[in-house]
mmCIF file of C-alpha atoms in Angstrom:
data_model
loop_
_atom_site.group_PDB
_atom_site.id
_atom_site.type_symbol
_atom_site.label_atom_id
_atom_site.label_comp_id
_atom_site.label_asym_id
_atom_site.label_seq_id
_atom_site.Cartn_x
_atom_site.Cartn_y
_atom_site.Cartn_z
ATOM 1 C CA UNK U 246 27.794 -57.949 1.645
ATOM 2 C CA UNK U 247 25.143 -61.060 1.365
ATOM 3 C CA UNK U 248 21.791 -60.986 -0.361
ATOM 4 C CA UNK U 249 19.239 -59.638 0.772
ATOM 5 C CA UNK U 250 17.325 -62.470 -1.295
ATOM 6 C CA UNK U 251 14.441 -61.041 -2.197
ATOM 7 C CA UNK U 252 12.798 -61.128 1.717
ATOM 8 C CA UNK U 253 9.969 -58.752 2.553
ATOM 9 C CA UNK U 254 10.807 -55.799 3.652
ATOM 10 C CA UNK U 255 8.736 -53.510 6.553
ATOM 11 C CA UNK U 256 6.648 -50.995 5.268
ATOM 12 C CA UNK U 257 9.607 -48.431 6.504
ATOM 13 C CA UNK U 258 12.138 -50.139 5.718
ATOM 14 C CA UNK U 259 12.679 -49.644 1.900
ATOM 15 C CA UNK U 260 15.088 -46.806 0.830
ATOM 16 C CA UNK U 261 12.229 -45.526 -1.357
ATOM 17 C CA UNK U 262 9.836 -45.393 0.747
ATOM 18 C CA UNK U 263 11.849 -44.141 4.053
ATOM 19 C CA UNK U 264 10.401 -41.497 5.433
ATOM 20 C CA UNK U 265 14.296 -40.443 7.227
ATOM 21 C CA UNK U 266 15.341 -40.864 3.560
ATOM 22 C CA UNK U 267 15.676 -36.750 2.463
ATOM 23 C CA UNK U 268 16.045 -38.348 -1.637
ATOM 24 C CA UNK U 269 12.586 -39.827 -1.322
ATOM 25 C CA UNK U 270 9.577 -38.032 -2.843
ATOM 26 C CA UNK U 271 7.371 -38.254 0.565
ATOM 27 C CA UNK U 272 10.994 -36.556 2.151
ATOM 28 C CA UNK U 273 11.099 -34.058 -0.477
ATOM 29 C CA UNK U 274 7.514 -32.624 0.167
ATOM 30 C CA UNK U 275 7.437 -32.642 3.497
ATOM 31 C CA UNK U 276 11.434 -30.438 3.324
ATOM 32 C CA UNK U 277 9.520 -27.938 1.127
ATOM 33 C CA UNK U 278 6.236 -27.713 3.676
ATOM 34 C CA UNK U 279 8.791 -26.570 6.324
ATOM 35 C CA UNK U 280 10.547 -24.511 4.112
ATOM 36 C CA UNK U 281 7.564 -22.478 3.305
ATOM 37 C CA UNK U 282 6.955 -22.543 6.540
ATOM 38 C CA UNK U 283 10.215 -20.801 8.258
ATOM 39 C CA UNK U 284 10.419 -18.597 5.174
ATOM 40 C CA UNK U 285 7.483 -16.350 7.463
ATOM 41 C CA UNK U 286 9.483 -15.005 10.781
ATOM 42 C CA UNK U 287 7.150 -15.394 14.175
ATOM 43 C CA UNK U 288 7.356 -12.054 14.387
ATOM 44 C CA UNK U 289 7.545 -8.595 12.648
ATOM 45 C CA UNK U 290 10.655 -6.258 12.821
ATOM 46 C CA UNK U 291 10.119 -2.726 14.977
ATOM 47 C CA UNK U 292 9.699 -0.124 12.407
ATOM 48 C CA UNK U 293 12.490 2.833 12.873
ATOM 49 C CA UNK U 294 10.979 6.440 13.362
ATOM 50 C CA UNK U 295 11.964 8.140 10.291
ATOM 51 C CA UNK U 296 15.327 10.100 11.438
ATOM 52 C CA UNK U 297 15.166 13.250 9.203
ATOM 53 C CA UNK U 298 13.682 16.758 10.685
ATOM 54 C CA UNK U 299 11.515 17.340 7.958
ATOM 55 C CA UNK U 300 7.420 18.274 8.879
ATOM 56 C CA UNK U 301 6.006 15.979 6.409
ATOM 57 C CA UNK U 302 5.134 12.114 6.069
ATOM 58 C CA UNK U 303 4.449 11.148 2.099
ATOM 59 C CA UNK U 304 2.420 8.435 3.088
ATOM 60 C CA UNK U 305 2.259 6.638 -0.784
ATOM 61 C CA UNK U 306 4.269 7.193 -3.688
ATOM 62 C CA UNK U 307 5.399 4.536 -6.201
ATOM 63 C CA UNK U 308 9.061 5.080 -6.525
ATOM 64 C CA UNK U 309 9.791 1.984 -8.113
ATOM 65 C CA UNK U 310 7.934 3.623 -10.952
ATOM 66 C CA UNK U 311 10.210 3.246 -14.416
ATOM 67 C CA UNK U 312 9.723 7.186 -14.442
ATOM 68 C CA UNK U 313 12.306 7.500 -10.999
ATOM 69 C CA UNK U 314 14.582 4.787 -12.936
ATOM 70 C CA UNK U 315 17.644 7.215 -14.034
ATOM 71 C CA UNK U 316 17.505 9.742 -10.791
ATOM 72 C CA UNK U 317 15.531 7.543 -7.862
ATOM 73 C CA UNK U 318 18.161 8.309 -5.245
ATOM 74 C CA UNK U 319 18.145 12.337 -6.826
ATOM 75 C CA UNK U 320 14.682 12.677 -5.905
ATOM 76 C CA UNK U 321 14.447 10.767 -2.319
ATOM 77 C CA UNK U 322 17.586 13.482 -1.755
ATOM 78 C CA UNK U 323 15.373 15.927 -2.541
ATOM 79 C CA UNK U 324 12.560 15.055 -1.004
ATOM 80 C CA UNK U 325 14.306 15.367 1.939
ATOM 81 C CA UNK U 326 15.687 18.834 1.525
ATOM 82 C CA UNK U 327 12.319 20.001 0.898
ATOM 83 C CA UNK U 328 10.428 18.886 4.387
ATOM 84 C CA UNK U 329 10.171 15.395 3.763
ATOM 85 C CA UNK U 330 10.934 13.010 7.085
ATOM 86 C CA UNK U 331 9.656 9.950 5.828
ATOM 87 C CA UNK U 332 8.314 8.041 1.955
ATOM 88 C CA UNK U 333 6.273 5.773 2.285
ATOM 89 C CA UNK U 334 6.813 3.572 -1.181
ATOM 90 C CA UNK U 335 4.648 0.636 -3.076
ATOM 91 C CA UNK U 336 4.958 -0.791 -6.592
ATOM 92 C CA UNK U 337 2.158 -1.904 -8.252
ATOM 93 C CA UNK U 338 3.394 -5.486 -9.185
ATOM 94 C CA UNK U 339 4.297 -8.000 -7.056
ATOM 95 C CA UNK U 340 6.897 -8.968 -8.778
ATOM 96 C CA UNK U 341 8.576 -5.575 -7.921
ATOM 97 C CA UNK U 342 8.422 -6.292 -4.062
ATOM 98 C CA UNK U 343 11.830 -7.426 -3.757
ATOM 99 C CA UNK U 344 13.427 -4.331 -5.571
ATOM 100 C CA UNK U 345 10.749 -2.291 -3.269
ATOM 101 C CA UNK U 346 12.013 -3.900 -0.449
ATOM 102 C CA UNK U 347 15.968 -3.102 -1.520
ATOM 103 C CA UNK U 348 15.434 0.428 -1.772
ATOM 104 C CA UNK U 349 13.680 0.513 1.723
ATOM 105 C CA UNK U 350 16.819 -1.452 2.935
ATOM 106 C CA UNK U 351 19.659 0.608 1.579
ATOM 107 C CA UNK U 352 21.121 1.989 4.108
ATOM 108 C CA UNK U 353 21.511 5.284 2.356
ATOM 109 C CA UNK U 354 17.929 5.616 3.217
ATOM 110 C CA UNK U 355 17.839 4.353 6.606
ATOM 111 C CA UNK U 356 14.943 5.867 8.292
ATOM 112 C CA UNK U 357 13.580 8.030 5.447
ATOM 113 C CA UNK U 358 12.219 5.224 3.271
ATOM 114 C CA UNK U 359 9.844 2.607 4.176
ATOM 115 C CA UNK U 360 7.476 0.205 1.737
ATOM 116 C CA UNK U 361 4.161 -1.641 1.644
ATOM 117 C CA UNK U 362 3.895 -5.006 0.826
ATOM 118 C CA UNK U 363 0.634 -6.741 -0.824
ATOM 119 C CA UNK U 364 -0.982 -7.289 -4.089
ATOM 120 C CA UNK U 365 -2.403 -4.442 -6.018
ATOM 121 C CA UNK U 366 -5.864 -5.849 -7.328
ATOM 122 C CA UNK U 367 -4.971 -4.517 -11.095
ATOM 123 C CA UNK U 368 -2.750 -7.202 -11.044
ATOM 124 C CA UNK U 369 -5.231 -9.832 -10.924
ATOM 125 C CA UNK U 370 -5.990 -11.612 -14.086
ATOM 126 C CA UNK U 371 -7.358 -15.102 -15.031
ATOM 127 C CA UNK U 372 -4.361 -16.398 -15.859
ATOM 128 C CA UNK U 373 -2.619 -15.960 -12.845
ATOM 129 C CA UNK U 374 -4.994 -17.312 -9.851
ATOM 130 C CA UNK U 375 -2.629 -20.316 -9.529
ATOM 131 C CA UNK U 376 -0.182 -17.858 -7.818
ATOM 132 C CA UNK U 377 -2.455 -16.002 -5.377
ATOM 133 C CA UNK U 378 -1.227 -18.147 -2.482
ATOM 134 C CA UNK U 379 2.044 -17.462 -3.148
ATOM 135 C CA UNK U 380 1.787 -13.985 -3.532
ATOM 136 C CA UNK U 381 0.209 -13.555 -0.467
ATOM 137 C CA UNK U 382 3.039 -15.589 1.047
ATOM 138 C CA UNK U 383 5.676 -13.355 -0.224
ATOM 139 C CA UNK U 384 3.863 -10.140 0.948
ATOM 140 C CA UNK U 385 3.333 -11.499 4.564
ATOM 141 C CA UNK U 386 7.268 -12.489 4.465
ATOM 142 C CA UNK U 387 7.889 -9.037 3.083
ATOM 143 C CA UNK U 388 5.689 -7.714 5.819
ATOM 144 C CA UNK U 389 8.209 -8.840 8.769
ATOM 145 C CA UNK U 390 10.916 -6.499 7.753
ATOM 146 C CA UNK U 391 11.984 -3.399 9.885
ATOM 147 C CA UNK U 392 11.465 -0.877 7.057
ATOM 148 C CA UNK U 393 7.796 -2.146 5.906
ATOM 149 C CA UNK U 394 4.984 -0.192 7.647
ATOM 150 C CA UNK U 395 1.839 -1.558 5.921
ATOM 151 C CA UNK U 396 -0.540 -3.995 3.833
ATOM 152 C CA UNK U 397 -1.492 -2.659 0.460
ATOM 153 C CA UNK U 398 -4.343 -4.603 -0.606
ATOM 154 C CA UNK U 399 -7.750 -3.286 -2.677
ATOM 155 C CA UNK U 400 -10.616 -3.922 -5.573
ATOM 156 C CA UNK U 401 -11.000 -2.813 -8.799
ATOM 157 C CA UNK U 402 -14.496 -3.763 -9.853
ATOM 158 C CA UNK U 403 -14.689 -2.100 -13.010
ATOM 159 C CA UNK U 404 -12.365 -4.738 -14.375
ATOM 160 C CA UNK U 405 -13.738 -8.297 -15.960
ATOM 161 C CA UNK U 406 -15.979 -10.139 -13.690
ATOM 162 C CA UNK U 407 -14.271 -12.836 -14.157
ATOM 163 C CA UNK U 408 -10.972 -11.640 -11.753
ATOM 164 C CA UNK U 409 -13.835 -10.456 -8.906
ATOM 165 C CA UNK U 410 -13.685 -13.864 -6.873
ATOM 166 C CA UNK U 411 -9.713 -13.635 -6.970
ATOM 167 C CA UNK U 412 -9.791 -10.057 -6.277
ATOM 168 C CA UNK U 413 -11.786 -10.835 -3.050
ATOM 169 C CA UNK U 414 -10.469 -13.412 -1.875
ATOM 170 C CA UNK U 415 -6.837 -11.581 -2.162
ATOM 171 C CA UNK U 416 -7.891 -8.845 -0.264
ATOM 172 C CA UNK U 417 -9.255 -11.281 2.717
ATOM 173 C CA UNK U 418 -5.978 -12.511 2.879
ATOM 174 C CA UNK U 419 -4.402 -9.676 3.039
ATOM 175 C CA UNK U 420 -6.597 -8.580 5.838
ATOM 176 C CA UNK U 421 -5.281 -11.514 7.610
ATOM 177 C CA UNK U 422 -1.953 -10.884 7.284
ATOM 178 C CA UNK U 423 -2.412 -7.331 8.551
ATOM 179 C CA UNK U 424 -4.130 -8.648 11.328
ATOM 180 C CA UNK U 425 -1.097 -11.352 11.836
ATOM 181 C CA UNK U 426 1.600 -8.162 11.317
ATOM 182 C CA UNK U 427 -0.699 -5.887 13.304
ATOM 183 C CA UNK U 428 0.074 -3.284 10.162
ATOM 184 C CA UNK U 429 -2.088 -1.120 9.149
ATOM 185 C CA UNK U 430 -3.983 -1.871 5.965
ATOM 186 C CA UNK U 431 -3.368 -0.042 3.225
ATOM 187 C CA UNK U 432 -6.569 0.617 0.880
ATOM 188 C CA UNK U 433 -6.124 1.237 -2.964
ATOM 189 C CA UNK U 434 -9.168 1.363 -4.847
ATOM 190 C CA UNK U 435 -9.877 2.423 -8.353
ATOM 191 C CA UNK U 436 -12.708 5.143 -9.215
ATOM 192 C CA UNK U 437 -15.759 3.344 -9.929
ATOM 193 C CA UNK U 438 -17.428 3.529 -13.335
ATOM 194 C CA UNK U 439 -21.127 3.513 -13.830
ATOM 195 C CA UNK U 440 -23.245 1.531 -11.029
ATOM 196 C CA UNK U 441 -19.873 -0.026 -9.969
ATOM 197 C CA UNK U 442 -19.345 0.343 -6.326
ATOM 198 C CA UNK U 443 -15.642 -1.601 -5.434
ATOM 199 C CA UNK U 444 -15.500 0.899 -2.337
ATOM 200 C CA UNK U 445 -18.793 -0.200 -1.630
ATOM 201 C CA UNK U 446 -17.898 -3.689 -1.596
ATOM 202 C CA UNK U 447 -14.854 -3.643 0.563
ATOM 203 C CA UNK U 448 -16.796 -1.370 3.181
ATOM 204 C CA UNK U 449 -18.839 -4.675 3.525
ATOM 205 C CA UNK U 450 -16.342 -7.004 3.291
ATOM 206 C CA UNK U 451 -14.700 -5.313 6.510
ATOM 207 C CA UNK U 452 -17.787 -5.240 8.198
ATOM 208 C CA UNK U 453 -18.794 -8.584 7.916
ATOM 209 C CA UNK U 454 -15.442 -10.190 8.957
ATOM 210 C CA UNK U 455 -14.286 -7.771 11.021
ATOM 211 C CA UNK U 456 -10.526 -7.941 10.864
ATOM 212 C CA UNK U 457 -9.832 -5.788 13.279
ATOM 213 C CA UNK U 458 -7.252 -4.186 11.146
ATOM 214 C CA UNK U 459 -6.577 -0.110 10.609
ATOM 215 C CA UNK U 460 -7.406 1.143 7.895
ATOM 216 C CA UNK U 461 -5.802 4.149 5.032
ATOM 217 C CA UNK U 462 -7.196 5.114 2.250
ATOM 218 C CA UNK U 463 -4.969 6.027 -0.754
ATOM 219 C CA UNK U 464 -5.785 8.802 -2.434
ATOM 220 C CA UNK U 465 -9.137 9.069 -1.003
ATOM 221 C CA UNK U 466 -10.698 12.143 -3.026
ATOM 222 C CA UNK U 467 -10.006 9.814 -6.113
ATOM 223 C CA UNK U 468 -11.165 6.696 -4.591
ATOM 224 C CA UNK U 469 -14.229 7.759 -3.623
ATOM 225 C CA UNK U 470 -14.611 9.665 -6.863
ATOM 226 C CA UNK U 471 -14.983 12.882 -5.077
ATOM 227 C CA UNK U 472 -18.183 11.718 -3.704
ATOM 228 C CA UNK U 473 -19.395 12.871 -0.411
ATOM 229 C CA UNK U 474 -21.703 10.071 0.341
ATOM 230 C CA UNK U 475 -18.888 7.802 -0.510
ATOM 231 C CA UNK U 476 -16.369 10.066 1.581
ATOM 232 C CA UNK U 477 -19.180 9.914 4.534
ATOM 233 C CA UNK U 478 -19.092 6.131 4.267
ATOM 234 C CA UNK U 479 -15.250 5.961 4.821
ATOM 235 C CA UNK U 480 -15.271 8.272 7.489
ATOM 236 C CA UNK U 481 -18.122 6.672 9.554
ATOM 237 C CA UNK U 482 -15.997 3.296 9.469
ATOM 238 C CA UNK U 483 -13.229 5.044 10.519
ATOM 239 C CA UNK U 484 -10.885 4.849 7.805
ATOM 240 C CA UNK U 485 -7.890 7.102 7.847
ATOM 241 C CA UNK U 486 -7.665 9.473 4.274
ATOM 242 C CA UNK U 487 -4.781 9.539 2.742
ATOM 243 C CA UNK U 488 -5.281 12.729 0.432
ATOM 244 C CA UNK U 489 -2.854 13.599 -2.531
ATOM 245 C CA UNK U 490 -3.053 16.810 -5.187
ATOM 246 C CA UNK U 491 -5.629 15.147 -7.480
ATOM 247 C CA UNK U 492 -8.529 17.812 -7.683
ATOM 248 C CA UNK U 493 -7.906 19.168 -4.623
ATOM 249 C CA UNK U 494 -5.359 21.461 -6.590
ATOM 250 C CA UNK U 495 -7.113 20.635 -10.200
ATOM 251 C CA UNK U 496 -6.880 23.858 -12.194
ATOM 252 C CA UNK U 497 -10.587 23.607 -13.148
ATOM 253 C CA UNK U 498 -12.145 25.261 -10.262
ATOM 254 C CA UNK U 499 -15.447 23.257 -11.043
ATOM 255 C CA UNK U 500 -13.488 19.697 -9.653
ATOM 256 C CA UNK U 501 -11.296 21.870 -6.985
ATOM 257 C CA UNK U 502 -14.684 22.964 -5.434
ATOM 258 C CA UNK U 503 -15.940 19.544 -5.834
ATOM 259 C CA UNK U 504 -12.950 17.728 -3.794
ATOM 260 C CA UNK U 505 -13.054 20.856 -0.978
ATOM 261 C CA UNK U 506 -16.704 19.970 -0.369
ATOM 262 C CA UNK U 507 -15.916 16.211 -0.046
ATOM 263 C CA UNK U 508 -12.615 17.110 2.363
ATOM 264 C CA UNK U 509 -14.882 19.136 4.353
ATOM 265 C CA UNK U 510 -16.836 15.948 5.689
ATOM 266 C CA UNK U 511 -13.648 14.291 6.691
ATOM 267 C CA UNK U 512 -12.491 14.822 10.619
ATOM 268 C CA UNK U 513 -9.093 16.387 10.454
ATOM 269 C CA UNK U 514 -7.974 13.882 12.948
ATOM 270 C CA UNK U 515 -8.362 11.196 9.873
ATOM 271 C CA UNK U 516 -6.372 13.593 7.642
ATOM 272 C CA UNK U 517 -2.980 11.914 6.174
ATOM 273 C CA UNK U 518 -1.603 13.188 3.102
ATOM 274 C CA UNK U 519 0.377 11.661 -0.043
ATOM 275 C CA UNK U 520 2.193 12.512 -3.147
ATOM 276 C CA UNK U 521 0.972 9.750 -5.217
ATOM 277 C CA UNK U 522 3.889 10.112 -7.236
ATOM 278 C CA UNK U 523 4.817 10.205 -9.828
ATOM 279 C CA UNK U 524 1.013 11.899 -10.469
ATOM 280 C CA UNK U 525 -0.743 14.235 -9.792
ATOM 281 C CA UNK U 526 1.485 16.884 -9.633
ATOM 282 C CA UNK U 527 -0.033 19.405 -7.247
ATOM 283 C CA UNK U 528 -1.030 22.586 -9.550
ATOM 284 C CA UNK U 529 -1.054 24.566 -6.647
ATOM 285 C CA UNK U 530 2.634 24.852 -7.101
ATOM 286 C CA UNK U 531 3.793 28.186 -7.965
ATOM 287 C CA UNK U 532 5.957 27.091 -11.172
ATOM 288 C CA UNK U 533 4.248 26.376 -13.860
ATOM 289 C CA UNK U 534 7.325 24.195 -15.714
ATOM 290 C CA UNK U 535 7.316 21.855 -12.417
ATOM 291 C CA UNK U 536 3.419 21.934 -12.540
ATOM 292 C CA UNK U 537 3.657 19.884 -15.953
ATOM 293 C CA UNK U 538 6.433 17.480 -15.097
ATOM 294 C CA UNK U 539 6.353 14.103 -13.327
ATOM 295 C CA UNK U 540 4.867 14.712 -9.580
ATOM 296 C CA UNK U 541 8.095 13.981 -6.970
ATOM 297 C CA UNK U 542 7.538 13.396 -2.825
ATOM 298 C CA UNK U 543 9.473 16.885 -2.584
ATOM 299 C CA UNK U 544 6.231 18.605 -3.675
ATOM 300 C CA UNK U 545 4.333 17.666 -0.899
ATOM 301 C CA UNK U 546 4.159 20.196 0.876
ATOM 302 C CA UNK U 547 1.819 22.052 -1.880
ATOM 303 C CA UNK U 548 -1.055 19.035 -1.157
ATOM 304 C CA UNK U 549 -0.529 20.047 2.724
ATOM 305 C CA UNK U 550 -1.000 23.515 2.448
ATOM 306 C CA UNK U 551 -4.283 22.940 -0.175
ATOM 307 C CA UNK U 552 -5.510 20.851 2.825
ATOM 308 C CA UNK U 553 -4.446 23.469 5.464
ATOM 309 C CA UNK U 554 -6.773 25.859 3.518
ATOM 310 C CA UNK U 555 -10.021 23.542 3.467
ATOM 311 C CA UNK U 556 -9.177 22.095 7.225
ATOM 312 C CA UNK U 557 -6.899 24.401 9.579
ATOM 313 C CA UNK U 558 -9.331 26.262 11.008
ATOM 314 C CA UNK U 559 -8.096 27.494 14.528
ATOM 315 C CA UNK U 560 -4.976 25.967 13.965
ATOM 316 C CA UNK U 561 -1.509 28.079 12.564
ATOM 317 C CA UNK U 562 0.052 26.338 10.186
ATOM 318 C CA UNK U 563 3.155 25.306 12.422
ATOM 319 C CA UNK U 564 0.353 23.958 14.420
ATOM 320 C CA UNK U 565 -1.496 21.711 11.509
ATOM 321 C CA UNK U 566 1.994 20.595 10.303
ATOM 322 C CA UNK U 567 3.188 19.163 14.218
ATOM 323 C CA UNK U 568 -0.405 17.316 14.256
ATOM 324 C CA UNK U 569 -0.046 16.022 10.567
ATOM 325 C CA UNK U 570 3.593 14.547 10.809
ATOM 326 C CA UNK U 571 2.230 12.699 14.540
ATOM 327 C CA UNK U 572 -1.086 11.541 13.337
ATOM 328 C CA UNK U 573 0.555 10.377 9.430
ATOM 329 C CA UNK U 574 3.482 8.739 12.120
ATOM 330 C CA UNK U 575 0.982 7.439 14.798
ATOM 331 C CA UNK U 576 -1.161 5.086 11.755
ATOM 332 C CA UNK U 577 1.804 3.865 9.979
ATOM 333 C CA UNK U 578 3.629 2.684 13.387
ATOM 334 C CA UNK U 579 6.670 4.944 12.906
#
């Protein structure tokens, strides 16, 4: 092979700077720009409607909670038996999605168990904010599975200013990706403290950019503090209330009378209900040993009936049950 004698090569010609060369830096960068890009399918997967008989949709419980670790599959069984078609799960780190997502996908709970995917804002920090991006990256790609029926997204003003801006800006872009997955957005705000308003702020937030995007409340009573100007506020921007055991079923009939006048306000056509578990263990139940224990989905139907008593009205409880399970189906795309 003769020398290439030290002649000037084209600007594309070197081997190190070859842009066909995959070994080359400029090659390198541009593979791992695709990469990120295909890693996010077109498209999101069909949710399956849940195939169990059961009446009830648990529309938010955090099973991946260490507390389920020794009998997680015990309890989904038994949610089940007890009236439950469908559990709705989320974990409150990120960097649980991936087991989230592999309990959704076992195919032992093939159309009983579906997740959220998104970035709960108590895991914002200041030493994190380098990793937003690709947080929201992996909850969007998490997002295009079959078994994921929502964005869980939020604020949590109470914590140090400092993580506000992050905390913001996270939740805008996870109103884009439910926009993008055409999911509904799932809303988990901490009780305020104070003058702290964080429902307050994400009220505005919506308004301003107006997503678009539906909208579910987690455990409203307790995210709106069991306020009834604050409940009034949610219901006038037509958020859906997702309503669990706390106070509603509170022993102290001081708070239970507190969260049945702030239910009252709230349309029963933007009624949902969840177990939050493992909390708030509904102390409506008739037990008193399962009444201090670790809340499972399988006590749901104790939060429905405290509802039923505050909301059914003219309806028989067969009646308010059918709705429930078709309006709790209807928001999550099921």
């Amino acid at each position: 092979m003769g020398d290439r004698g030290g002649g000037r090569e084209s600007k594309k010609g070197s081997l190190r700077k070859s842009t066909k060369n995959p070994g080359c830096a400029a090659g390198k960068a541009k593979t791992q720009q695709n990469d990120s890009e295909v890693n996010v399918p077109s498209v999101s997967a069909t949710c399956q409607r849940p195939s169990g008989a059961g009446e009830f949709v648990d529309c938010g419980g955090a099973m991946i909670s260490r507390q389920f670790d020794r009998d997680r599959d015990r309890v989904l069984g038994r949610a089940l038996q007890d009236g439950v078609c469908a559990v709705v799960c989320w974990c409150p780190s990120i960097d649980k999605l991936a087991e989230l997502t592999e309990l959704a996908s076992d195919v032992s709970h093939s159309g009983s168990v579906y997740f959220i995917a998104g970035v709960h804002p108590d895991n914002v920090d200041r030493t994190n904010q380098k990793s937003h991006s690709d947080w929201l990256n992996t909850a969007e790609v998490a997002a295009r599975k079959q078994e994921c029926c929502g964005i869980m997204s939020g604020l949590n003003l109470s914590r140090e200013h400092g993580t506000h801006f992050a905390q913001e800006a996270l939740l805008k872009g996870s109103c884009l990706i439910a926009a993008r997955t055409h999911l509904p957005l799932i809303m988990h705000i901490s009780p305020d403290k104070e003058d702290i308003n964080s429902l307050e702020r994400v009220l505005e937030i919506l308004n301003e950019e107006n997503y678009g995007v539906h909208v579910i409340l987690h455990d409203a009573l307790t995210a709106t503090a069991c306020d009834v100007s604050r409940m009034r506020a949610v219901v006038e921007a037509g958020w859906m209330c997702a309503i669990s055991g706390a106070a509603l079923t509170d022993a102290n009939p001081e708070i239970r009378a507190q969260a049945v006048e702030v239910l009252t306000c709230v349309p029963v056509e933007q009624i949902l209900v969840c177990s939050d578990a493992p909390w708030h263990t509904p102390q409506n139940h008739p037990d008193a040993y399962v009444r201090g224990m670790r809340n499972e989905p399988s006590n749901l139907s104790y939060v429905v009936q405290a509802v039923f008593e505050v909301k059914g009205e003219e309806m028989s409880r067969c009646e308010f049950d059918c709705a429930l399970k078709e309006r709790s189906l209807h928001a999550l795309g099921l």
